CSV table of C-alpha atoms and ligand atoms in Angstrom, one decimal:
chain,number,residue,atom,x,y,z
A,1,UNK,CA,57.1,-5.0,117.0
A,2,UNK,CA,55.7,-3.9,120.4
A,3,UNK,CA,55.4,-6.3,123.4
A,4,UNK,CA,52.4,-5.8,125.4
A,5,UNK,CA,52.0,-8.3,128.3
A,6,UNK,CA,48.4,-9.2,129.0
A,7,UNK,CA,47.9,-9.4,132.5
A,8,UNK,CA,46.8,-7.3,135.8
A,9,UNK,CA,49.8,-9.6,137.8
A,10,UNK,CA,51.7,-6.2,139.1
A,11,UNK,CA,54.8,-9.2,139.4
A,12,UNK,CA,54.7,-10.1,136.0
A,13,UNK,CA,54.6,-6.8,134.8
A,14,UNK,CA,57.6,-5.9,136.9
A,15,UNK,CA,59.3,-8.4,135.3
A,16,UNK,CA,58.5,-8.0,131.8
A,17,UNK,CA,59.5,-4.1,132.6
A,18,UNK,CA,63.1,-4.9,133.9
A,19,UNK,CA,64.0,-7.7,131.3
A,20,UNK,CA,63.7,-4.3,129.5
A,21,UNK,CA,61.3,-5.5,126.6
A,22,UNK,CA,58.1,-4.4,127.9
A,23,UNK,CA,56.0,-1.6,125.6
A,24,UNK,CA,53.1,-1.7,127.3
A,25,UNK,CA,50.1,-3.9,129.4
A,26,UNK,CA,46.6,-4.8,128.2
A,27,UNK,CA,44.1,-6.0,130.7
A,28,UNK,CA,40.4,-7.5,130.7
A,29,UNK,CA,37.6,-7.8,133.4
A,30,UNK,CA,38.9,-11.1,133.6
A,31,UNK,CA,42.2,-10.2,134.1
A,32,UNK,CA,41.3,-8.3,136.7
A,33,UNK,CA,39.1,-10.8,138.4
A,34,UNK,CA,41.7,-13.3,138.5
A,35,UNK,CA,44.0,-11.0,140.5
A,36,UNK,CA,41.0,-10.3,142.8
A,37,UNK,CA,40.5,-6.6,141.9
A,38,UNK,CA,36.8,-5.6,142.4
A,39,UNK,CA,34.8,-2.9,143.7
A,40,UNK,CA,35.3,0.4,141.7
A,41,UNK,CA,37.8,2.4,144.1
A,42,UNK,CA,40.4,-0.7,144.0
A,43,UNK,CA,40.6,-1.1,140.5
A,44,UNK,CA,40.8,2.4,139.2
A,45,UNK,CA,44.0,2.2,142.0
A,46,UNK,CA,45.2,-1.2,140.6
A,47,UNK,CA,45.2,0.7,137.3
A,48,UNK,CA,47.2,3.6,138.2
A,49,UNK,CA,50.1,1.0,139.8
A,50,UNK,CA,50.4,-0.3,136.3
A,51,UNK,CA,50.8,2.5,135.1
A,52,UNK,CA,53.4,3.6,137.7
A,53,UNK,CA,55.4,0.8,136.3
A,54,UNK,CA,55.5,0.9,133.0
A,55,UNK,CA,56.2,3.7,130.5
A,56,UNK,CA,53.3,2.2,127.6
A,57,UNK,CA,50.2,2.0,126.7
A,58,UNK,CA,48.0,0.8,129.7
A,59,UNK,CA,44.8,-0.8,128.1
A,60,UNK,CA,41.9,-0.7,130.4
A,61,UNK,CA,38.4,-2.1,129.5
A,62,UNK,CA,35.0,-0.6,130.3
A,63,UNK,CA,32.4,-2.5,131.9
A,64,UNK,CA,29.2,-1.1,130.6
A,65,UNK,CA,27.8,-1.7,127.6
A,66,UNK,CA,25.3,1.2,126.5
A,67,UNK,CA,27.3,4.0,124.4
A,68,UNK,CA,26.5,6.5,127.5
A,69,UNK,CA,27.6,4.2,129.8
A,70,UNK,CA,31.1,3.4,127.9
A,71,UNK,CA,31.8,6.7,127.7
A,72,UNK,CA,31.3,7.8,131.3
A,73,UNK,CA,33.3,4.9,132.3
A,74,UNK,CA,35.6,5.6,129.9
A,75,UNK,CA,36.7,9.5,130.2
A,76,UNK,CA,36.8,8.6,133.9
A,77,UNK,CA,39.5,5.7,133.1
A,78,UNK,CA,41.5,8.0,130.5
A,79,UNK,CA,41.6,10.7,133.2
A,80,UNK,CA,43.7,8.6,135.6
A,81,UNK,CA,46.5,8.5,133.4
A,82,UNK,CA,48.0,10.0,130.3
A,83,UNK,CA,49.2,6.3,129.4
A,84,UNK,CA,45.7,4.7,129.9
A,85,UNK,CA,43.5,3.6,126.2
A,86,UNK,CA,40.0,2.8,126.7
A,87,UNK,CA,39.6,-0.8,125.9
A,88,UNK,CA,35.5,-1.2,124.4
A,89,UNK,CA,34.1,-3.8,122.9
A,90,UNK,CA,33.4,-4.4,118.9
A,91,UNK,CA,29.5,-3.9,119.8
A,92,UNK,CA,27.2,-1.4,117.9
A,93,UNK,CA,27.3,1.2,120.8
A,94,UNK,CA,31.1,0.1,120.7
A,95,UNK,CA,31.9,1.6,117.6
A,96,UNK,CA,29.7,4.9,118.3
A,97,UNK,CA,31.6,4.8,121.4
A,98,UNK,CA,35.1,4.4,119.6
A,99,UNK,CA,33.9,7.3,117.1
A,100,UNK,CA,33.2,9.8,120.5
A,101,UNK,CA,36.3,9.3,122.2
A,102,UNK,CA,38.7,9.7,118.9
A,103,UNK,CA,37.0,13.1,118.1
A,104,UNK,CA,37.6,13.8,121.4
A,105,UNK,CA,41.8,12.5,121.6
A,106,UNK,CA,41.3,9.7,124.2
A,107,UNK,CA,43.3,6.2,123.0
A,108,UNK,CA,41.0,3.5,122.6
A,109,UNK,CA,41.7,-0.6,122.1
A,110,UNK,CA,39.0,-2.2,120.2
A,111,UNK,CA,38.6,-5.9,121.9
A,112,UNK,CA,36.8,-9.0,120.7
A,113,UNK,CA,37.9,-8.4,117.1
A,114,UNK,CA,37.2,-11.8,115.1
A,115,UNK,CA,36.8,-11.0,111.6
A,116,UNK,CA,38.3,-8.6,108.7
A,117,UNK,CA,35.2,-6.4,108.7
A,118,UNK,CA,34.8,-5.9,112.4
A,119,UNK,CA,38.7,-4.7,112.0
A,120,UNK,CA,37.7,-2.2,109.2
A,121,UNK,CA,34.7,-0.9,111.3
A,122,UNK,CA,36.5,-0.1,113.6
A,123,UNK,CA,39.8,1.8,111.9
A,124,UNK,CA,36.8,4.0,110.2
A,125,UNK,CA,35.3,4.9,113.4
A,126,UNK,CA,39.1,6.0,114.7
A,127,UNK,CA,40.2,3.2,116.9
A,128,UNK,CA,43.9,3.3,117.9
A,129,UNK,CA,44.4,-0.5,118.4
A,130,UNK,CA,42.5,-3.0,117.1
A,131,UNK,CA,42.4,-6.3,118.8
A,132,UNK,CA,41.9,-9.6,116.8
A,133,UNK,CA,42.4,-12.6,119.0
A,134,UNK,CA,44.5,-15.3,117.3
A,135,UNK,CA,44.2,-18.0,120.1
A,136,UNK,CA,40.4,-18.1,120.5
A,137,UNK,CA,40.2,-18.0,116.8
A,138,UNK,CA,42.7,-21.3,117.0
A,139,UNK,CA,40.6,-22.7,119.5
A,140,UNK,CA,37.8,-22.9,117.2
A,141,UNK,CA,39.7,-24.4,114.6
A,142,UNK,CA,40.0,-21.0,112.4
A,143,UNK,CA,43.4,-19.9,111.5
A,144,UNK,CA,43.8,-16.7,114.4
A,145,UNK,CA,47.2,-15.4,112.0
A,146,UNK,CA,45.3,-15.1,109.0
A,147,UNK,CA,43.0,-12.9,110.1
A,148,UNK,CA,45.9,-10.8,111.6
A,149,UNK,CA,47.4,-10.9,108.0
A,150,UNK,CA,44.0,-10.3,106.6
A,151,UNK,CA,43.4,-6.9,108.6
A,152,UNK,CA,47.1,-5.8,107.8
A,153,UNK,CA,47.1,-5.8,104.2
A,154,UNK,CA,43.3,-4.1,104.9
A,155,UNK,CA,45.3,-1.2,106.7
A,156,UNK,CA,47.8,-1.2,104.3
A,157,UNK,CA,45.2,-0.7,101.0
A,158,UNK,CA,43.9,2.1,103.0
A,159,UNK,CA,46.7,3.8,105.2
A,160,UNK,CA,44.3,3.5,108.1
A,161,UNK,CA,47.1,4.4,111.1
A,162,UNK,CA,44.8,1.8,113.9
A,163,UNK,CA,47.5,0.0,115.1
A,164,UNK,CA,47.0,-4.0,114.6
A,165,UNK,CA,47.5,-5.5,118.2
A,166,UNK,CA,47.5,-9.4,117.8
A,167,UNK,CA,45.9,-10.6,121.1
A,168,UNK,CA,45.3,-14.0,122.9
A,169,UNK,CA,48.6,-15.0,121.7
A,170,UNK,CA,49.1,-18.4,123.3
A,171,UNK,CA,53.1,-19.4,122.2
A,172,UNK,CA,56.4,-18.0,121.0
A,173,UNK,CA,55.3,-19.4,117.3
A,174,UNK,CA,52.4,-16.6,117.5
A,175,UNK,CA,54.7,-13.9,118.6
A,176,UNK,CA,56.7,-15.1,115.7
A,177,UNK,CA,54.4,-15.5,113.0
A,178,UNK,CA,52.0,-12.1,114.0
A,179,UNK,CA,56.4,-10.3,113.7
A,180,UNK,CA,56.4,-11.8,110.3
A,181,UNK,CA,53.7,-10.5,109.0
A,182,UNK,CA,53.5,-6.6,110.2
A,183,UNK,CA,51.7,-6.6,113.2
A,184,UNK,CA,52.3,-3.6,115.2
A,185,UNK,CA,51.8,-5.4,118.7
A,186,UNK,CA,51.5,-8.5,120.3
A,187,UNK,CA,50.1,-8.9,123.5
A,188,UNK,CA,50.4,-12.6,125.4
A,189,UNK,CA,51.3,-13.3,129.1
A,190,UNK,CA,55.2,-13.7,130.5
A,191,UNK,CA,54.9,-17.4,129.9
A,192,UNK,CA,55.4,-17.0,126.3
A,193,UNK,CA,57.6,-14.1,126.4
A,194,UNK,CA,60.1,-16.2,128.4
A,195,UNK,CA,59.4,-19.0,126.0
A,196,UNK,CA,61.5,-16.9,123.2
A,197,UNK,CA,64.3,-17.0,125.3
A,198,UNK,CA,64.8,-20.6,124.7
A,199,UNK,CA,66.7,-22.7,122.4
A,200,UNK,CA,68.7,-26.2,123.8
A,201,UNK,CA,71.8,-25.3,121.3
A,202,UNK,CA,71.7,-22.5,123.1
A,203,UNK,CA,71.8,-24.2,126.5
A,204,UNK,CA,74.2,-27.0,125.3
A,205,UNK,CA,76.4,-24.1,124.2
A,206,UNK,CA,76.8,-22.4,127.5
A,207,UNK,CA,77.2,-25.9,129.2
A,208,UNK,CA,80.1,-26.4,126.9
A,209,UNK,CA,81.9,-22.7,126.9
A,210,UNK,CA,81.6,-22.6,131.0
A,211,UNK,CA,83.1,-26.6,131.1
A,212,UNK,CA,85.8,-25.4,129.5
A,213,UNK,CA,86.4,-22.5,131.1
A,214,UNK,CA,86.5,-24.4,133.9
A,215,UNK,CA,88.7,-27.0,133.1
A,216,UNK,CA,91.2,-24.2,131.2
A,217,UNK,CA,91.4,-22.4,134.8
A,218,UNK,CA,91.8,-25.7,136.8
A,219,UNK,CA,94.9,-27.1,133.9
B,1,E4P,C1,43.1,-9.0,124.7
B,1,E4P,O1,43.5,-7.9,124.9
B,1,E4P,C2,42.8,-10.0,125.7
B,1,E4P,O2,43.1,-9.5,127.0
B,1,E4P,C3,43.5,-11.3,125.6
B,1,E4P,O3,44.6,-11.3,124.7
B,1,E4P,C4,42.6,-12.5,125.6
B,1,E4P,O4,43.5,-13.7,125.6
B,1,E4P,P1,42.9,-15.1,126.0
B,1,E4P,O5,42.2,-15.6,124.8
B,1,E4P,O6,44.2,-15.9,126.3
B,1,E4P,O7,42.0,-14.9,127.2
Protein backbone atom coordinates (compact mmCIF):
# COMPACT_ATOMS: atom_id res chain seq x y z
CA UNK A 1 0.00 0.00 0.00
CA UNK A 2 1.11 3.57 -0.78
CA UNK A 3 1.68 6.23 1.99
CA UNK A 4 0.63 9.57 1.05
CA UNK A 5 0.95 12.19 3.78
CA UNK A 6 -1.80 14.79 3.68
CA UNK A 7 -0.38 17.97 4.40
CA UNK A 8 1.29 21.27 2.78
CA UNK A 9 3.84 21.25 6.20
CA UNK A 10 7.21 21.31 3.83
CA UNK A 11 8.69 19.82 7.64
CA UNK A 12 6.56 17.03 7.76
CA UNK A 13 6.97 16.11 4.41
CA UNK A 14 10.67 16.14 4.84
CA UNK A 15 10.32 13.84 7.37
CA UNK A 16 7.92 11.41 6.11
CA UNK A 17 10.57 11.46 2.89
CA UNK A 18 13.75 10.51 4.95
CA UNK A 19 12.00 7.90 7.31
CA UNK A 20 12.01 6.53 3.68
CA UNK A 21 8.23 5.52 3.56
CA UNK A 22 6.87 8.39 1.84
CA UNK A 23 4.93 7.66 -1.84
CA UNK A 24 3.66 10.71 -2.28
CA UNK A 25 1.65 14.11 -0.70
CA UNK A 26 -2.06 15.17 -1.07
CA UNK A 27 -3.01 18.61 -0.20
CA UNK A 28 -6.39 20.79 0.07
CA UNK A 29 -7.26 24.56 0.08
CA UNK A 30 -7.24 24.00 3.61
CA UNK A 31 -4.15 22.56 3.85
CA UNK A 32 -2.83 25.13 2.28
CA UNK A 33 -4.46 27.85 4.35
CA UNK A 34 -3.25 26.45 7.44
CA UNK A 35 0.40 26.78 6.37
CA UNK A 36 -0.45 30.35 5.24
CA UNK A 37 -0.06 29.93 1.48
CA UNK A 38 -2.24 32.41 -0.46
CA UNK A 39 -2.22 34.63 -3.30
CA UNK A 40 -1.70 32.67 -6.67
CA UNK A 41 2.17 33.16 -7.36
CA UNK A 42 3.04 31.65 -3.67
CA UNK A 43 1.16 28.64 -3.92
CA UNK A 44 1.92 27.41 -7.41
CA UNK A 45 5.77 27.92 -5.69
CA UNK A 46 4.81 26.11 -2.49
CA UNK A 47 3.73 23.42 -4.88
CA UNK A 48 6.72 23.03 -6.81
CA UNK A 49 8.85 22.69 -3.24
CA UNK A 50 6.76 19.67 -2.63
CA UNK A 51 7.45 18.37 -5.39
CA UNK A 52 11.20 19.06 -5.17
CA UNK A 53 10.99 16.81 -2.15
CA UNK A 54 9.44 14.04 -2.88
CA UNK A 55 9.56 11.53 -5.85
CA UNK A 56 5.27 10.76 -5.76
CA UNK A 57 2.37 11.78 -6.67
CA UNK A 58 1.81 15.60 -5.63
CA UNK A 59 -2.09 16.09 -5.35
CA UNK A 60 -3.03 19.64 -5.84
CA UNK A 61 -6.64 20.82 -5.77
CA UNK A 62 -8.39 23.45 -7.98
CA UNK A 63 -10.18 26.21 -6.72
CA UNK A 64 -12.86 26.92 -9.22
CA UNK A 65 -15.72 25.25 -9.59
CA UNK A 66 -17.17 25.78 -13.29
CA UNK A 67 -15.82 22.93 -15.72
CA UNK A 68 -13.91 25.93 -17.64
CA UNK A 69 -12.62 27.15 -14.71
CA UNK A 70 -11.28 23.60 -13.34
CA UNK A 71 -9.67 23.04 -16.29
CA UNK A 72 -7.73 26.34 -16.80
CA UNK A 73 -6.70 26.01 -13.26
CA UNK A 74 -5.91 22.68 -13.73
CA UNK A 75 -3.55 22.33 -17.03
CA UNK A 76 -1.86 25.31 -15.38
CA UNK A 77 -1.18 23.07 -12.04
CA UNK A 78 -0.25 19.89 -14.13
CA UNK A 79 2.22 21.97 -16.07
CA UNK A 80 4.36 22.78 -13.02
CA UNK A 81 5.34 19.35 -12.52
CA UNK A 82 5.36 16.02 -14.12
CA UNK A 83 4.53 14.57 -10.44
CA UNK A 84 1.49 17.02 -9.91
CA UNK A 85 -2.55 15.20 -10.26
CA UNK A 86 -5.25 17.58 -10.40
CA UNK A 87 -7.23 17.19 -7.37
CA UNK A 88 -11.32 18.24 -8.43
CA UNK A 89 -14.12 17.86 -6.66
CA UNK A 90 -17.02 14.97 -7.17
CA UNK A 91 -19.36 17.96 -8.54
CA UNK A 92 -21.20 17.63 -11.97
CA UNK A 93 -18.78 19.94 -13.76
CA UNK A 94 -16.22 17.74 -11.63
CA UNK A 95 -16.72 14.69 -13.46
CA UNK A 96 -16.95 16.50 -17.02
CA UNK A 97 -13.81 17.96 -15.76
CA UNK A 98 -12.21 14.47 -14.74
CA UNK A 99 -13.47 13.10 -18.33
CA UNK A 100 -11.35 16.29 -20.20
CA UNK A 101 -8.24 15.94 -18.47
CA UNK A 102 -7.91 11.87 -18.81
CA UNK A 103 -8.53 12.15 -22.59
CA UNK A 104 -6.01 14.56 -22.44
CA UNK A 105 -3.14 12.29 -19.97
CA UNK A 106 -3.15 14.76 -17.02
CA UNK A 107 -3.49 12.68 -13.40
CA UNK A 108 -6.41 13.68 -11.63
CA UNK A 109 -7.61 12.84 -7.65
CA UNK A 110 -11.22 12.81 -7.27
CA UNK A 111 -11.89 14.49 -3.62
CA UNK A 112 -15.07 14.52 -1.53
CA UNK A 113 -15.89 10.89 -2.42
CA UNK A 114 -18.67 9.75 0.20
CA UNK A 115 -20.58 7.05 -1.33
CA UNK A 116 -20.13 3.79 -3.72
CA UNK A 117 -21.78 5.56 -6.71
CA UNK A 118 -19.88 8.78 -6.58
CA UNK A 119 -16.71 6.30 -6.61
CA UNK A 120 -18.11 4.49 -9.80
CA UNK A 121 -18.81 7.97 -11.45
CA UNK A 122 -15.88 8.83 -11.24
CA UNK A 123 -13.60 5.50 -12.37
CA UNK A 124 -16.02 5.81 -15.71
CA UNK A 125 -15.18 9.33 -16.34
CA UNK A 126 -11.23 8.18 -15.98
CA UNK A 127 -10.18 9.44 -12.64
CA UNK A 128 -6.68 8.16 -11.46
CA UNK A 129 -7.38 8.25 -7.68
CA UNK A 130 -10.49 8.36 -6.09
CA UNK A 131 -10.77 9.73 -2.74
CA UNK A 132 -13.38 8.43 -0.18
CA UNK A 133 -12.90 9.95 3.23
CA UNK A 134 -13.13 7.40 5.96
CA UNK A 135 -12.80 9.94 8.99
CA UNK A 136 -15.59 12.36 8.06
CA UNK A 137 -17.64 9.48 7.16
CA UNK A 138 -16.77 8.19 11.02
CA UNK A 139 -17.55 11.45 12.20
CA UNK A 140 -21.01 11.19 11.14
CA UNK A 141 -21.45 7.98 12.56
CA UNK A 142 -21.23 5.97 9.11
CA UNK A 143 -18.64 3.31 8.84
CA UNK A 144 -15.72 5.43 6.57
CA UNK A 145 -13.91 1.50 5.90
CA UNK A 146 -16.86 0.11 4.46
CA UNK A 147 -17.29 2.31 1.92
CA UNK A 148 -13.51 1.87 1.05
CA UNK A 149 -14.27 -1.93 0.96
CA UNK A 150 -17.44 -1.12 -0.89
CA UNK A 151 -15.67 0.82 -3.91
CA UNK A 152 -12.83 -1.90 -3.94
CA UNK A 153 -14.78 -4.94 -4.69
CA UNK A 154 -16.69 -2.22 -7.25
CA UNK A 155 -13.23 -1.86 -8.97
CA UNK A 156 -12.56 -5.19 -8.74
CA UNK A 157 -16.15 -6.46 -10.61
CA UNK A 158 -15.07 -4.15 -13.27
CA UNK A 159 -11.14 -3.91 -13.55
CA UNK A 160 -11.55 -0.15 -13.44
CA UNK A 161 -7.50 0.67 -12.84
CA UNK A 162 -8.75 4.35 -10.57
CA UNK A 163 -6.61 3.76 -7.85
CA UNK A 164 -8.68 3.68 -4.38
CA UNK A 165 -6.95 6.42 -2.08
CA UNK A 166 -8.44 6.08 1.43
CA UNK A 167 -8.34 9.71 2.74
CA UNK A 168 -9.09 11.59 6.09
CA UNK A 169 -7.52 8.70 7.80
CA UNK A 170 -7.50 9.79 11.42
CA UNK A 171 -5.35 6.59 13.30
CA UNK A 172 -2.90 3.75 12.72
CA UNK A 173 -6.27 1.28 13.04
CA UNK A 174 -7.41 3.10 9.60
CA UNK A 175 -4.09 2.65 7.98
CA UNK A 176 -4.51 -0.84 9.07
CA UNK A 177 -7.88 -1.76 8.25
CA UNK A 178 -7.95 0.41 4.54
CA UNK A 179 -4.14 -2.33 4.12
CA UNK A 180 -6.44 -5.16 4.81
CA UNK A 181 -8.78 -4.62 2.57
CA UNK A 182 -6.89 -3.59 -0.83
CA UNK A 183 -6.71 -0.08 -0.81
CA UNK A 184 -4.19 1.19 -3.07
CA UNK A 185 -3.29 4.41 -0.88
CA UNK A 186 -3.75 5.87 2.25
CA UNK A 187 -3.29 9.28 2.89
CA UNK A 188 -3.34 10.79 6.80
CA UNK A 189 -0.92 13.32 8.43
CA UNK A 190 2.71 12.17 10.20
CA UNK A 191 0.90 11.92 13.45
CA UNK A 192 -0.57 8.65 12.58
CA UNK A 193 2.26 7.52 10.49
CA UNK A 194 4.47 7.76 13.59
CA UNK A 195 1.72 6.14 15.54
CA UNK A 196 2.60 2.69 13.63
CA UNK A 197 5.76 2.79 14.88
CA UNK A 198 4.58 2.07 18.36
CA UNK A 199 4.15 -0.93 20.39
CA UNK A 200 5.11 -0.85 24.58
CA UNK A 201 6.53 -4.66 24.09
CA UNK A 202 8.44 -3.17 21.80
CA UNK A 203 9.70 -0.37 24.11
CA UNK A 204 9.97 -2.75 27.22
CA UNK A 205 12.02 -4.85 24.95
CA UNK A 206 14.68 -2.45 24.06
CA UNK A 207 14.69 -1.29 27.80
CA UNK A 208 15.54 -4.75 28.64
CA UNK A 209 18.18 -5.80 25.75
CA UNK A 210 20.16 -2.24 26.37
CA UNK A 211 19.95 -3.01 30.54
CA UNK A 212 21.63 -5.81 29.91
CA UNK A 213 23.98 -4.95 27.67
CA UNK A 214 24.93 -2.63 30.04
CA UNK A 215 25.21 -4.54 32.92
CA UNK A 216 27.17 -7.52 30.74
CA UNK A 217 29.83 -4.68 29.75
CA UNK A 218 30.05 -3.28 33.39
CA UNK A 219 30.40 -7.34 35.00
C1 LIG B 1 -8.03 14.24 1.19
O1 LIG B 1 -7.24 14.25 0.27
C2 LIG B 1 -8.15 15.29 2.18
O2 LIG B 1 -7.06 16.17 2.04
C3 LIG B 1 -8.07 14.82 3.59
O3 LIG B 1 -7.69 13.47 3.71
C4 LIG B 1 -9.17 15.27 4.47
O4 LIG B 1 -8.91 14.85 5.79
P1 LIG B 1 -9.65 15.47 7.07
O5 LIG B 1 -11.02 14.91 7.11
O6 LIG B 1 -8.80 14.99 8.22
O7 LIG B 1 -9.62 16.95 6.88
Amino acid sequence: MKFFIDTANLADIREAQDMGILDGVTTNPSLMAKEGITGKDNVMRHYKQICDIVEGDVSAEVIGTTFDEMVREGEELAELDDNIVVKIPMTRDGVKALKYFSEKGIRTNCTLIFSAGQALLAAKAGASYVSPFVGRLDDISTDGIELIEQIVTIYRNYGYTTEVLAASIRHPMHVVQCAEIGADVMTGPLSVMLALLNHPLTDIGLAKFLADHKKASNG
